[in-house]
mmCIF file of C-alpha atoms in Angstrom:
data_model
loop_
_atom_site.group_PDB
_atom_site.id
_atom_site.type_symbol
_atom_site.label_atom_id
_atom_site.label_comp_id
_atom_site.label_asym_id
_atom_site.label_seq_id
_atom_site.Cartn_x
_atom_site.Cartn_y
_atom_site.Cartn_z
ATOM 1 C CA MET A 1 -25.523 108.023 22.902
ATOM 2 C CA ASN A 2 -26.538 111.590 21.829
ATOM 3 C CA LEU A 3 -27.627 113.886 24.661
ATOM 4 C CA PRO A 4 -31.154 115.399 24.335
ATOM 5 C CA LYS A 5 -31.236 118.878 22.814
ATOM 6 C CA LYS A 6 -33.306 120.319 25.632
ATOM 7 C CA VAL A 7 -32.821 119.527 29.197
ATOM 8 C CA SER A 8 -35.352 120.294 31.988
ATOM 9 C CA LYS A 9 -34.129 122.513 34.733
ATOM 10 C CA LYS A 10 -35.433 120.027 37.249
ATOM 11 C CA ARG A 11 -32.815 117.300 37.861
ATOM 12 C CA VAL A 12 -34.197 113.821 37.538
ATOM 13 C CA SER A 13 -32.134 110.790 38.574
ATOM 14 C CA ALA A 14 -31.752 108.149 35.923
ATOM 15 C CA PRO A 15 -32.364 104.470 36.799
ATOM 16 C CA LYS A 16 -29.189 102.788 38.015
ATOM 17 C CA THR A 17 -28.609 100.478 35.084
ATOM 18 C CA LYS A 18 -25.492 99.684 33.098
ATOM 19 C CA LYS A 19 -26.714 101.985 30.301
ATOM 20 C CA SER A 20 -26.972 104.912 32.749
ATOM 21 C CA VAL A 21 -23.426 104.232 33.956
ATOM 22 C CA VAL A 22 -22.206 104.540 30.351
ATOM 23 C CA LYS A 23 -24.216 107.709 29.866
ATOM 24 C CA LYS A 24 -22.697 109.264 32.958
ATOM 25 C CA SER A 25 -19.266 108.570 31.598
ATOM 26 C CA VAL A 26 -20.221 110.081 28.221
ATOM 27 C CA VAL A 27 -21.781 113.122 29.908
ATOM 28 C CA ARG A 28 -18.681 113.552 32.040
ATOM 29 C CA ARG A 29 -16.559 113.736 28.844
ATOM 30 C CA LYS A 30 -19.104 116.044 27.024
ATOM 31 C CA VAL A 31 -18.889 118.463 29.908
ATOM 32 C CA SER A 32 -15.124 118.303 29.749
ATOM 33 C CA GLU A 33 -15.183 119.566 26.234
ATOM 34 C CA LYS A 34 -16.641 122.872 27.499
ATOM 35 C CA SER A 35 -14.142 123.241 30.312
ATOM 36 C CA ASN A 36 -10.741 123.821 28.651
ATOM 37 C CA LEU A 37 -9.870 120.166 28.492
ATOM 38 C CA TYR A 38 -8.659 118.219 25.453
ATOM 39 C CA PRO A 39 -11.667 117.733 23.072
ATOM 40 C CA ARG A 40 -12.873 114.196 22.918
ATOM 41 C CA GLU A 41 -13.426 114.368 19.147
ATOM 42 C CA GLU A 42 -9.725 114.829 18.656
ATOM 43 C CA LEU A 43 -9.289 111.474 20.514
ATOM 44 C CA PHE A 44 -11.545 109.745 17.999
ATOM 45 C CA SER A 45 -9.581 111.199 15.047
ATOM 46 C CA SER A 46 -6.353 109.849 16.466
ATOM 47 C CA GLY A 47 -7.209 106.166 16.205
ATOM 48 C CA VAL A 48 -9.635 105.576 19.166
ATOM 49 C CA ASP A 49 -12.724 103.737 18.191
ATOM 50 C CA ARG A 50 -15.869 105.440 19.483
ATOM 51 C CA ASP A 51 -17.935 102.239 20.181
ATOM 52 C CA LEU A 52 -15.116 100.333 21.749
ATOM 53 C CA TYR A 53 -14.230 103.346 23.833
ATOM 54 C CA ILE A 54 -17.754 103.438 25.319
ATOM 55 C CA THR A 55 -17.593 99.658 25.890
ATOM 56 C CA THR A 56 -14.346 100.061 27.736
ATOM 57 C CA LEU A 57 -15.704 102.809 29.908
ATOM 58 C CA ARG A 58 -18.613 100.616 30.878
ATOM 59 C CA LYS A 59 -16.193 97.797 31.715
ATOM 60 C CA ILE A 60 -14.209 100.041 34.001
ATOM 61 C CA ASP A 61 -17.223 101.581 35.620
ATOM 62 C CA ASP A 62 -18.710 98.133 36.272
ATOM 63 C CA PHE A 63 -15.370 96.959 37.793
ATOM 64 C CA LEU A 64 -14.877 100.051 40.068
ATOM 65 C CA ASP A 65 -18.506 100.510 41.177
ATOM 66 C CA LEU A 66 -17.480 103.784 42.605
ATOM 67 C CA LYS A 67 -20.631 104.289 44.735
ATOM 68 C CA LEU A 68 -19.716 101.314 46.888
ATOM 69 C CA LEU A 69 -15.918 101.504 46.619
ATOM 70 C CA LYS A 70 -14.072 102.694 49.706
ATOM 71 C CA ARG A 71 -10.444 101.720 49.336
ATOM 72 C CA VAL A 72 -8.284 101.123 46.162
ATOM 73 C CA ALA A 73 -4.518 100.372 45.887
ATOM 74 C CA ILE A 74 -2.614 101.631 42.853
ATOM 75 C CA ILE A 75 0.489 99.690 41.964
ATOM 76 C CA SER A 76 2.399 101.406 39.228
ATOM 77 C CA ASP A 77 5.700 101.264 37.368
ATOM 78 C CA ASN A 78 8.129 103.859 38.574
ATOM 79 C CA ASP A 79 9.231 105.371 35.233
ATOM 80 C CA GLN A 80 7.875 108.590 33.678
ATOM 81 C CA ASP A 81 4.830 106.800 32.143
ATOM 82 C CA GLY A 82 3.985 104.986 35.362
ATOM 83 C CA VAL A 83 4.475 107.948 37.724
ATOM 84 C CA THR A 84 2.432 110.311 35.560
ATOM 85 C CA ALA A 85 -0.335 107.767 35.105
ATOM 86 C CA ALA A 86 -0.461 107.209 38.877
ATOM 87 C CA VAL A 87 -0.792 110.950 39.518
ATOM 88 C CA GLN A 88 -3.813 111.154 37.216
ATOM 89 C CA LEU A 89 -5.536 108.108 38.627
ATOM 90 C CA LYS A 90 -5.004 109.207 42.238
ATOM 91 C CA LEU A 91 -6.481 112.627 41.546
ATOM 92 C CA PHE A 92 -9.454 111.019 39.836
ATOM 93 C CA LEU A 93 -10.126 108.778 42.780
ATOM 94 C CA ASP A 94 -9.667 111.696 45.165
ATOM 95 C CA SER A 95 -12.287 113.662 43.187
ATOM 96 C CA ARG A 96 -14.704 110.696 43.725
ATOM 97 C CA LYS A 97 -13.886 110.596 47.456
ATOM 98 C CA VAL A 98 -12.426 107.076 47.171
ATOM 99 C CA ASP A 99 -9.557 106.422 49.560
ATOM 100 C CA SER A 100 -6.503 105.318 47.538
ATOM 101 C CA LYS A 101 -2.857 104.740 48.071
ATOM 102 C CA VAL A 102 -0.097 104.459 45.390
ATOM 103 C CA PHE A 103 2.717 101.849 45.604
ATOM 104 C CA PHE A 104 5.392 102.195 43.060
ATOM 105 C CA TYR A 105 7.048 99.083 41.816
ATOM 106 C CA ASP A 106 10.609 99.281 40.673
ATOM 107 C CA HIS A 107 10.959 96.859 37.789
ATOM 108 C CA TYR A 108 14.702 97.485 37.876
ATOM 109 C CA THR A 109 15.062 95.903 41.347
ATOM 110 C CA LYS A 110 11.648 94.177 41.459
ATOM 111 C CA SER A 111 10.739 95.832 44.701
ATOM 112 C CA PHE A 112 8.049 98.147 46.178
ATOM 113 C CA SER A 113 8.706 101.664 47.117
ATOM 114 C CA PHE A 114 6.801 100.856 50.429
ATOM 115 C CA PRO A 115 7.152 97.734 52.574
ATOM 116 C CA LYS A 116 4.607 95.087 51.714
ATOM 117 C CA GLU A 117 3.294 95.444 55.253
ATOM 118 C CA ASP A 118 2.074 98.948 54.287
ATOM 119 C CA PHE A 119 0.045 97.353 51.538
ATOM 120 C CA PHE A 120 -1.385 94.713 53.821
ATOM 121 C CA LYS A 121 -2.208 97.385 56.443
ATOM 122 C CA PHE A 122 -4.072 99.576 53.866
ATOM 123 C CA ASN A 123 -6.137 96.411 53.078
ATOM 124 C CA PRO A 124 -7.564 97.504 49.687
ATOM 125 C CA GLU A 125 -10.890 96.239 48.351
ATOM 126 C CA LYS A 126 -9.533 96.349 44.804
ATOM 127 C CA THR A 127 -6.064 97.034 43.186
ATOM 128 C CA ILE A 128 -5.311 98.839 39.964
ATOM 129 C CA PHE A 129 -2.070 98.102 38.182
ATOM 130 C CA LEU A 130 -0.545 100.692 35.801
ATOM 131 C CA ASP A 131 2.133 100.311 33.133
ATOM 132 C CA LEU A 132 3.163 96.807 34.302
ATOM 133 C CA ASN A 133 2.897 93.817 32.020
ATOM 134 C CA GLU A 134 1.337 90.541 32.931
ATOM 135 C CA ASN A 135 4.597 88.995 33.969
ATOM 136 C CA PHE A 136 5.285 91.696 36.583
ATOM 137 C CA VAL A 137 1.696 91.521 37.745
ATOM 138 C CA SER A 138 2.030 87.746 38.207
ATOM 139 C CA ASP A 139 5.170 88.315 40.256
ATOM 140 C CA ILE A 140 3.530 90.930 42.461
ATOM 141 C CA LEU A 141 0.459 88.764 42.989
ATOM 142 C CA ASP A 142 2.726 85.982 44.164
ATOM 143 C CA GLU A 143 3.952 88.299 46.890
ATOM 144 C CA ILE A 144 0.718 89.881 48.042
ATOM 145 C CA GLY A 145 -1.745 87.118 47.192
ATOM 146 C CA THR A 146 -5.433 87.556 48.127
ATOM 147 C CA LYS A 147 -4.725 90.943 49.741
ATOM 148 C CA ALA A 148 -4.964 92.624 46.321
ATOM 149 C CA GLY A 149 -8.562 91.713 45.839
ATOM 150 C CA PRO A 150 -10.060 91.991 42.314
ATOM 151 C CA CYS A 151 -7.677 93.686 39.908
ATOM 152 C CA LEU A 152 -7.719 96.123 37.045
ATOM 153 C CA LEU A 153 -4.691 96.342 34.739
ATOM 154 C CA ILE A 154 -4.169 99.353 32.460
ATOM 155 C CA ASP A 155 -1.074 98.711 30.356
ATOM 156 C CA HIS A 156 0.284 99.002 26.886
ATOM 157 C CA HIS A 157 2.921 96.239 26.767
ATOM 158 C CA GLN A 158 2.565 93.060 24.727
ATOM 159 C CA SER A 159 0.227 90.589 26.344
ATOM 160 C CA SER A 160 1.037 87.398 28.129
ATOM 161 C CA MET A 161 -0.776 85.460 30.809
ATOM 162 C CA ILE A 162 -1.361 86.438 34.474
ATOM 163 C CA THR A 163 -0.719 83.228 36.421
ATOM 164 C CA ASP A 164 -2.538 82.071 39.506
ATOM 165 C CA ALA A 165 -4.581 85.229 40.109
ATOM 166 C CA PRO A 166 -6.687 84.755 43.220
ATOM 167 C CA PHE A 167 -9.457 87.061 42.040
ATOM 168 C CA ARG A 168 -10.827 88.443 38.805
ATOM 169 C CA VAL A 169 -8.444 90.561 36.690
ATOM 170 C CA VAL A 170 -9.857 93.013 34.226
ATOM 171 C CA ILE A 171 -7.269 93.844 31.505
ATOM 172 C CA ILE A 172 -7.409 97.118 29.487
ATOM 173 C CA LYS A 173 -4.881 97.487 26.621
ATOM 174 C CA PRO A 174 -4.742 100.028 23.791
ATOM 175 C CA HIS A 175 -6.307 97.512 21.410
ATOM 176 C CA SER A 176 -9.295 97.304 23.767
ATOM 177 C CA PHE A 177 -10.610 100.575 22.354
ATOM 178 C CA SER A 178 -8.252 101.829 19.637
ATOM 179 C CA ARG A 179 -6.244 101.035 16.523
ATOM 180 C CA VAL A 180 -3.075 102.686 17.935
ATOM 181 C CA GLU A 181 0.124 100.709 18.027
ATOM 182 C CA PRO A 182 0.534 99.777 21.713
ATOM 183 C CA SER A 183 3.997 101.253 22.089
ATOM 184 C CA ARG A 184 2.520 104.560 20.980
ATOM 185 C CA TYR A 185 -0.283 104.530 23.520
ATOM 186 C CA PRO A 186 1.453 104.814 26.840
ATOM 187 C CA ALA A 187 -0.399 104.088 30.127
ATOM 188 C CA THR A 188 -0.397 107.771 31.105
ATOM 189 C CA LYS A 189 -2.359 108.653 27.975
ATOM 190 C CA MET A 190 -4.766 105.661 28.481
ATOM 191 C CA VAL A 191 -5.498 106.900 32.058
ATOM 192 C CA HIS A 192 -5.949 110.504 30.791
ATOM 193 C CA ASP A 193 -8.395 109.404 28.112
ATOM 194 C CA LEU A 194 -10.336 107.033 30.307
ATOM 195 C CA PHE A 195 -10.480 109.079 33.471
ATOM 196 C CA VAL A 196 -10.155 112.673 32.341
ATOM 197 C CA GLY A 197 -6.640 113.202 33.666
ATOM 198 C CA LYS A 198 -4.223 116.101 34.316
ATOM 199 C CA ASP A 199 -3.177 117.074 30.807
ATOM 200 C CA TRP A 200 0.327 118.584 31.377
ATOM 201 C CA VAL A 201 1.356 115.775 33.645
ATOM 202 C CA CYS A 202 0.192 113.339 31.013
ATOM 203 C CA ALA A 203 2.147 115.150 28.322
ATOM 204 C CA ILE A 204 5.319 114.474 30.332
ATOM 205 C CA GLY A 205 4.664 110.797 30.221
ATOM 206 C CA VAL A 206 3.825 110.936 26.434
ATOM 207 C CA ILE A 207 7.166 112.608 25.717
ATOM 208 C CA GLY A 208 8.964 110.109 27.993
ATOM 209 C CA ASP A 209 7.568 107.159 26.089
ATOM 210 C CA PHE A 210 8.308 108.691 22.684
ATOM 211 C CA ALA A 211 4.596 108.875 21.731
ATOM 212 C CA GLN A 212 4.493 112.615 20.873
ATOM 213 C CA GLU A 213 4.147 111.867 17.132
ATOM 214 C CA GLN A 214 1.069 109.760 17.591
ATOM 215 C CA TRP A 215 -0.461 112.382 20.013
ATOM 216 C CA GLY A 216 0.741 115.627 18.252
ATOM 217 C CA SER A 217 -2.542 117.391 18.529
ATOM 218 C CA PHE A 218 -2.703 116.718 22.237
ATOM 219 C CA ILE A 219 0.874 117.978 22.735
ATOM 220 C CA LYS A 220 0.046 121.161 20.796
ATOM 221 C CA PHE A 221 -3.049 121.629 22.919
ATOM 222 C CA VAL A 222 -0.966 121.403 26.136
ATOM 223 C CA LEU A 223 1.661 123.754 24.865
ATOM 224 C CA LYS A 224 -0.838 126.370 23.938
ATOM 225 C CA LYS A 225 -2.922 126.022 27.136
ATOM 226 C CA TYR A 226 0.020 126.573 29.443
ATOM 227 C CA SER A 227 2.049 128.851 27.090
ATOM 228 C CA LEU A 228 4.936 126.354 26.978
ATOM 229 C CA THR A 229 7.537 125.894 24.298
ATOM 230 C CA PRO A 230 8.436 122.404 23.032
ATOM 231 C CA LYS A 231 11.796 122.880 24.613
ATOM 232 C CA LYS A 232 10.187 123.576 28.056
ATOM 233 C CA LEU A 233 7.989 120.503 27.795
ATOM 234 C CA ILE A 234 11.077 118.350 27.011
ATOM 235 C CA GLU A 235 12.745 119.871 30.072
ATOM 236 C CA LEU A 236 9.786 118.821 32.249
ATOM 237 C CA ASP A 237 10.198 115.307 30.936
ATOM 238 C CA ASP A 238 13.940 115.432 31.629
ATOM 239 C CA ILE A 239 13.256 116.400 35.210
ATOM 240 C CA VAL A 240 10.912 113.457 35.786
ATOM 241 C CA CYS A 241 13.096 111.100 33.937
ATOM 242 C CA CYS A 242 16.092 112.077 36.031
ATOM 243 C CA ILE A 243 14.259 111.455 39.330
ATOM 244 C CA THR A 244 12.664 108.150 38.247
ATOM 245 C CA SER A 245 15.817 106.672 36.794
ATOM 246 C CA GLN A 246 18.640 108.013 39.002
ATOM 247 C CA TYR A 247 16.973 109.066 42.299
ATOM 248 C CA PRO A 248 14.344 106.435 43.074
ATOM 249 C CA GLU A 249 14.285 107.445 46.682
ATOM 250 C CA LYS A 250 12.739 110.819 45.631
ATOM 251 C CA ILE A 251 9.966 109.253 43.411
ATOM 252 C CA ASN A 252 7.304 109.426 46.221
ATOM 253 C CA SER A 253 8.062 113.115 46.961
ATOM 254 C CA LEU A 254 7.961 113.923 43.259
ATOM 255 C CA PHE A 255 4.612 112.148 42.975
ATOM 256 C CA GLU A 256 3.163 114.221 45.748
ATOM 257 C CA PHE A 257 4.581 117.375 44.145
ATOM 258 C CA LEU A 258 2.936 116.576 40.719
ATOM 259 C CA CYS A 259 -0.346 115.818 42.485
ATOM 260 C CA LYS A 260 -0.390 119.238 44.123
ATOM 261 C CA ALA A 261 1.193 121.428 41.344
ATOM 262 C CA LYS A 262 -1.283 123.674 39.542
ATOM 263 C CA HIS A 263 0.967 124.684 36.664
ATOM 264 C CA PRO A 264 3.981 123.040 34.863
ATOM 265 C CA LEU A 265 6.108 126.110 35.715
ATOM 266 C CA GLU A 266 6.069 124.952 39.348
ATOM 267 C CA LEU A 267 8.129 121.912 38.388
ATOM 268 C CA LEU A 268 10.511 124.067 36.239
ATOM 269 C CA ASN A 269 11.255 126.142 39.400
ATOM 270 C CA SER A 270 11.527 123.250 41.860
ATOM 271 C CA GLU A 271 14.458 121.708 43.726
ATOM 272 C CA TYR A 272 14.302 118.806 41.162
ATOM 273 C CA VAL A 273 15.965 120.954 38.523
ATOM 274 C CA ALA A 274 19.358 120.721 40.280
ATOM 275 C CA PHE A 275 19.223 116.902 40.143
ATOM 276 C CA LYS A 276 18.385 117.122 36.422
ATOM 277 C CA ASN A 277 21.393 119.251 35.743
ATOM 278 C CA LEU A 278 23.775 116.770 37.485
ATOM 279 C CA PHE A 279 22.073 113.921 35.652
ATOM 280 C CA GLU A 280 22.522 115.620 32.221
ATOM 281 C CA PHE A 281 26.176 116.416 32.888
ATOM 282 C CA ARG A 282 26.902 112.749 33.329
ATOM 283 C CA LEU A 283 24.730 111.887 30.332
ATOM 284 C CA ASP A 284 26.736 114.110 28.084
ATOM 285 C CA ILE A 285 29.925 112.312 29.157
ATOM 286 C CA LEU A 286 28.418 108.927 28.438
ATOM 287 C CA LYS A 287 27.273 110.044 25.024
ATOM 288 C CA GLU A 288 30.828 111.057 24.070
ATOM 289 C CA LEU A 289 32.134 107.719 25.415
ATOM 290 C CA PHE A 290 29.540 105.829 23.369
ATOM 291 C CA TYR A 291 30.864 107.239 20.103
ATOM 292 C CA LYS A 292 34.437 106.654 21.118
ATOM 293 C CA GLU A 293 34.295 103.266 22.803
ATOM 294 C CA GLY A 294 30.964 101.657 21.802
ATOM 295 C CA GLU A 295 31.189 98.283 19.992
ATOM 296 C CA TYR A 296 29.677 98.449 16.546
ATOM 297 C CA TYR A 297 28.944 95.522 14.273
ATOM 298 C CA SER A 298 28.181 96.833 10.766
ATOM 299 C CA ASP A 299 27.080 93.426 9.450
ATOM 300 C CA ALA A 300 24.232 93.382 12.022
ATOM 301 C CA GLY A 301 23.686 97.100 12.384
ATOM 302 C CA VAL A 302 24.010 96.973 16.218
ATOM 303 C CA TYR A 303 25.861 98.991 18.833
ATOM 304 C CA PHE A 304 26.804 97.674 22.314
ATOM 305 C CA PHE A 305 27.872 100.002 25.124
ATOM 306 C CA LYS A 306 28.273 99.659 28.919
ATOM 307 C CA ALA A 307 26.888 102.650 30.900
ATOM 308 C CA ASP A 308 26.734 103.635 34.555
ATOM 309 C CA ALA A 309 23.923 102.114 36.714
ATOM 310 C CA ARG A 310 20.404 103.479 35.973
ATOM 311 C CA PHE A 311 21.560 105.464 32.906
ATOM 312 C CA SER A 312 20.842 102.806 30.308
ATOM 313 C CA GLY A 313 17.250 103.730 29.616
ATOM 314 C CA LYS A 314 17.626 107.477 29.098
ATOM 315 C CA LEU A 315 20.927 107.028 27.254
ATOM 316 C CA SER A 316 19.471 104.456 24.858
ATOM 317 C CA ASN A 317 16.490 106.756 24.156
ATOM 318 C CA ILE A 318 18.740 109.655 23.248
ATOM 319 C CA LEU A 319 21.158 107.569 21.103
ATOM 320 C CA SER A 320 18.301 105.770 19.281
ATOM 321 C CA GLN A 321 16.983 109.144 18.196
ATOM 322 C CA GLN A 322 20.362 110.050 16.781
ATOM 323 C CA LEU A 323 20.752 106.553 15.213
ATOM 324 C CA PRO A 324 17.089 105.579 14.319
ATOM 325 C CA ASN A 325 18.045 102.952 11.761
ATOM 326 C CA GLN A 326 20.498 101.143 14.016
ATOM 327 C CA VAL A 327 19.897 98.811 16.989
ATOM 328 C CA VAL A 328 21.279 100.386 20.109
ATOM 329 C CA VAL A 329 21.936 98.112 23.086
ATOM 330 C CA ILE A 330 22.993 99.956 26.311
ATOM 331 C CA TYR A 331 23.743 97.712 29.233
ATOM 332 C CA GLU A 332 24.824 98.163 32.843
ATOM 333 C CA GLN A 333 25.829 95.834 35.672
ATOM 334 C CA PRO A 334 24.449 96.876 39.097
ATOM 335 C CA GLY A 335 25.209 93.506 40.613
ATOM 336 C CA GLU A 336 25.469 89.894 39.427
ATOM 337 C CA LYS A 337 23.084 90.566 36.609
ATOM 338 C CA ILE A 338 23.443 92.742 33.558
ATOM 339 C CA LYS A 339 20.420 94.830 32.566
ATOM 340 C CA CYS A 340 19.933 96.087 28.902
ATOM 341 C CA SER A 341 17.860 98.759 27.230
ATOM 342 C CA ILE A 342 17.363 97.901 23.525
ATOM 343 C CA ARG A 343 16.141 100.448 20.986
ATOM 344 C CA ARG A 344 15.617 100.954 17.305
ATOM 345 C CA GLN A 345 13.179 103.786 16.317
ATOM 346 C CA ASP A 346 12.290 103.083 12.680
ATOM 347 C CA PHE A 347 10.084 100.052 13.536
ATOM 348 C CA LYS A 348 12.028 97.802 11.118
ATOM 349 C CA VAL A 349 13.347 95.501 13.885
ATOM 350 C CA ASN A 350 11.122 94.089 16.574
ATOM 351 C CA CYS A 351 13.157 94.877 19.695
ATOM 352 C CA GLY A 352 10.857 92.931 22.039
ATOM 353 C CA GLU A 353 11.405 89.784 19.917
ATOM 354 C CA LEU A 354 15.155 90.565 19.740
ATOM 355 C CA ALA A 355 15.339 90.791 23.545
ATOM 356 C CA ARG A 356 13.567 87.474 23.952
ATOM 357 C CA GLU A 357 15.925 85.739 21.348
ATOM 358 C CA GLY A 358 18.999 87.396 22.988
ATOM 359 C CA VAL A 359 18.332 85.674 26.270
ATOM 360 C CA ARG A 360 17.021 82.418 24.930
ATOM 361 C CA GLY A 361 18.619 79.557 26.839
ATOM 362 C CA LEU A 362 20.335 81.812 29.332
ATOM 363 C CA LYS A 363 19.852 81.012 33.097
ATOM 364 C CA SER A 364 18.036 83.494 35.294
ATOM 365 C CA SER A 365 17.173 85.731 32.373
ATOM 366 C CA ASN A 366 14.218 87.557 30.885
ATOM 367 C CA GLY A 367 13.592 89.842 27.920
ATOM 368 C CA GLY A 368 10.803 91.434 26.008
ATOM 369 C CA GLY A 369 9.048 94.759 25.385
ATOM 370 C CA HIS A 370 7.732 96.877 22.515
ATOM 371 C CA ILE A 371 8.808 96.939 18.812
ATOM 372 C CA PRO A 372 10.948 100.156 19.152
ATOM 373 C CA ALA A 373 12.021 99.629 22.763
ATOM 374 C CA ALA A 374 12.691 96.603 24.882
ATOM 375 C CA GLY A 375 14.765 95.349 27.861
ATOM 376 C CA ALA A 376 16.542 92.245 28.948
ATOM 377 C CA SER A 377 18.490 90.943 31.974
ATOM 378 C CA PHE A 378 20.794 88.063 32.424
ATOM 379 C CA LEU A 379 23.873 86.842 34.448
ATOM 380 C CA ALA A 380 26.989 88.883 33.746
ATOM 381 C CA SER A 381 28.806 85.665 32.829
ATOM 382 C CA ASP A 382 26.535 85.335 29.915
ATOM 383 C CA LEU A 383 27.288 88.740 28.263
ATOM 384 C CA ALA A 384 29.318 87.281 25.392
ATOM 385 C CA GLN A 385 26.596 84.778 24.567
ATOM 386 C CA PHE A 386 23.944 87.376 24.691
ATOM 387 C CA LYS A 387 25.853 89.525 22.242
ATOM 388 C CA LYS A 388 26.372 86.603 20.013
ATOM 389 C CA GLN A 389 22.638 85.697 19.977
ATOM 390 C CA VAL A 390 21.579 89.333 19.283
ATOM 391 C CA ARG A 391 23.939 89.462 16.281
ATOM 392 C CA LEU A 392 22.780 86.113 15.031
ATOM 393 C CA TYR A 393 19.117 87.185 15.216
ATOM 394 C CA LEU A 394 19.761 90.422 13.332
ATOM 395 C CA LEU A 395 21.755 88.627 10.608
ATOM 396 C CA ASN A 396 18.980 86.148 10.133
ATOM 397 C CA ASN A 397 16.240 88.773 10.422
ATOM 398 C CA PRO A 398 17.348 91.812 8.434
ATOM 399 C CA PRO A 399 15.326 95.047 8.742
ATOM 400 C CA LYS A 400 12.069 94.923 6.816
ATOM 401 C CA SER A 401 9.022 97.103 6.193
ATOM 402 C CA VAL A 402 7.438 98.832 9.128
ATOM 403 C CA ILE A 403 6.036 96.465 11.597
ATOM 404 C CA VAL A 404 2.741 97.240 13.338
ATOM 405 C CA SER A 405 1.406 95.254 16.177
ATOM 406 C CA ARG A 406 -1.930 95.591 17.987
ATOM 407 C CA LYS A 407 -1.167 92.859 20.615
#
């Protein structure tokens, strides 16, 4: 795949074969190395397999067929990872003059940010899913059916089956082209690496998904390029987290803002900072209440605490950093169901498996996720049984050596 050392000044079109498509992808990335973008070689030294990477680029290029493609729908999760991934993919498609529209899917309420009729009216030729596991994709396809067209899924959650897909579905996971543990390769970084994304927006998603240790050289690159301090980058993540978790009605406007912003300082000087300050004020109160009122079971090494609606995700992230060798279960009750965020940051308990076992046998429930972070939902009347099953699992499966999964 090496480029020739000497190139004629006269531009000659290569034959339109699969190999030439791959070469275009590689050329695009070699050019990027000279244009103040993150060096590709750093990517390969961080766990990405060069040959599998090229194969994955070919698979994506073949699926999209950009020369013929006119309309693409993007359906993305509405958390930091999903929003920042959608920004980058939208900008990529814009640069290729492909008409695209983003539809955020709230996995909290299982609903679109736009009415389904808007999706049908847009009438995409193909649909790209971001940061949504196969279960969510199956649910969405049940609603929109054949209107989605052939689908591409870019996601880093543990795999399951997509049921009854009316068209072909191409699935790209971290293990498709890397040795990186999936929870440490968020969708935003996958999009950045596969489509040459917007680096500082990607960095926000990386911080939000606790993947900064895996991608330390990338974070340092962004900090240096934009003269940011680590504290400022965390503040950027806090702003996006605040909007995506507490103010879902503002996600679409935030998305547009991030697409247009030329520098991260624009976000730090935006109207969204005021919302972040209110959010953090309540978070501080909830953190104090956790240490005063949280249930702790020392035999199982697990905390349970009830939080305000839409605070469980951020609160569990903060507390699990402070208590990395404990299981932290933060739950909330927005309606008839309880929703939980489950965390343990030392990789010695599989939180995804814990979530599944916690809801085993419970009606109208689901659970799953990554090793260090997972979620579950169930009827409020089953809270006591859920706690019992979580404790029982932990007692029967004590912490062990670091778990690494590539599935």
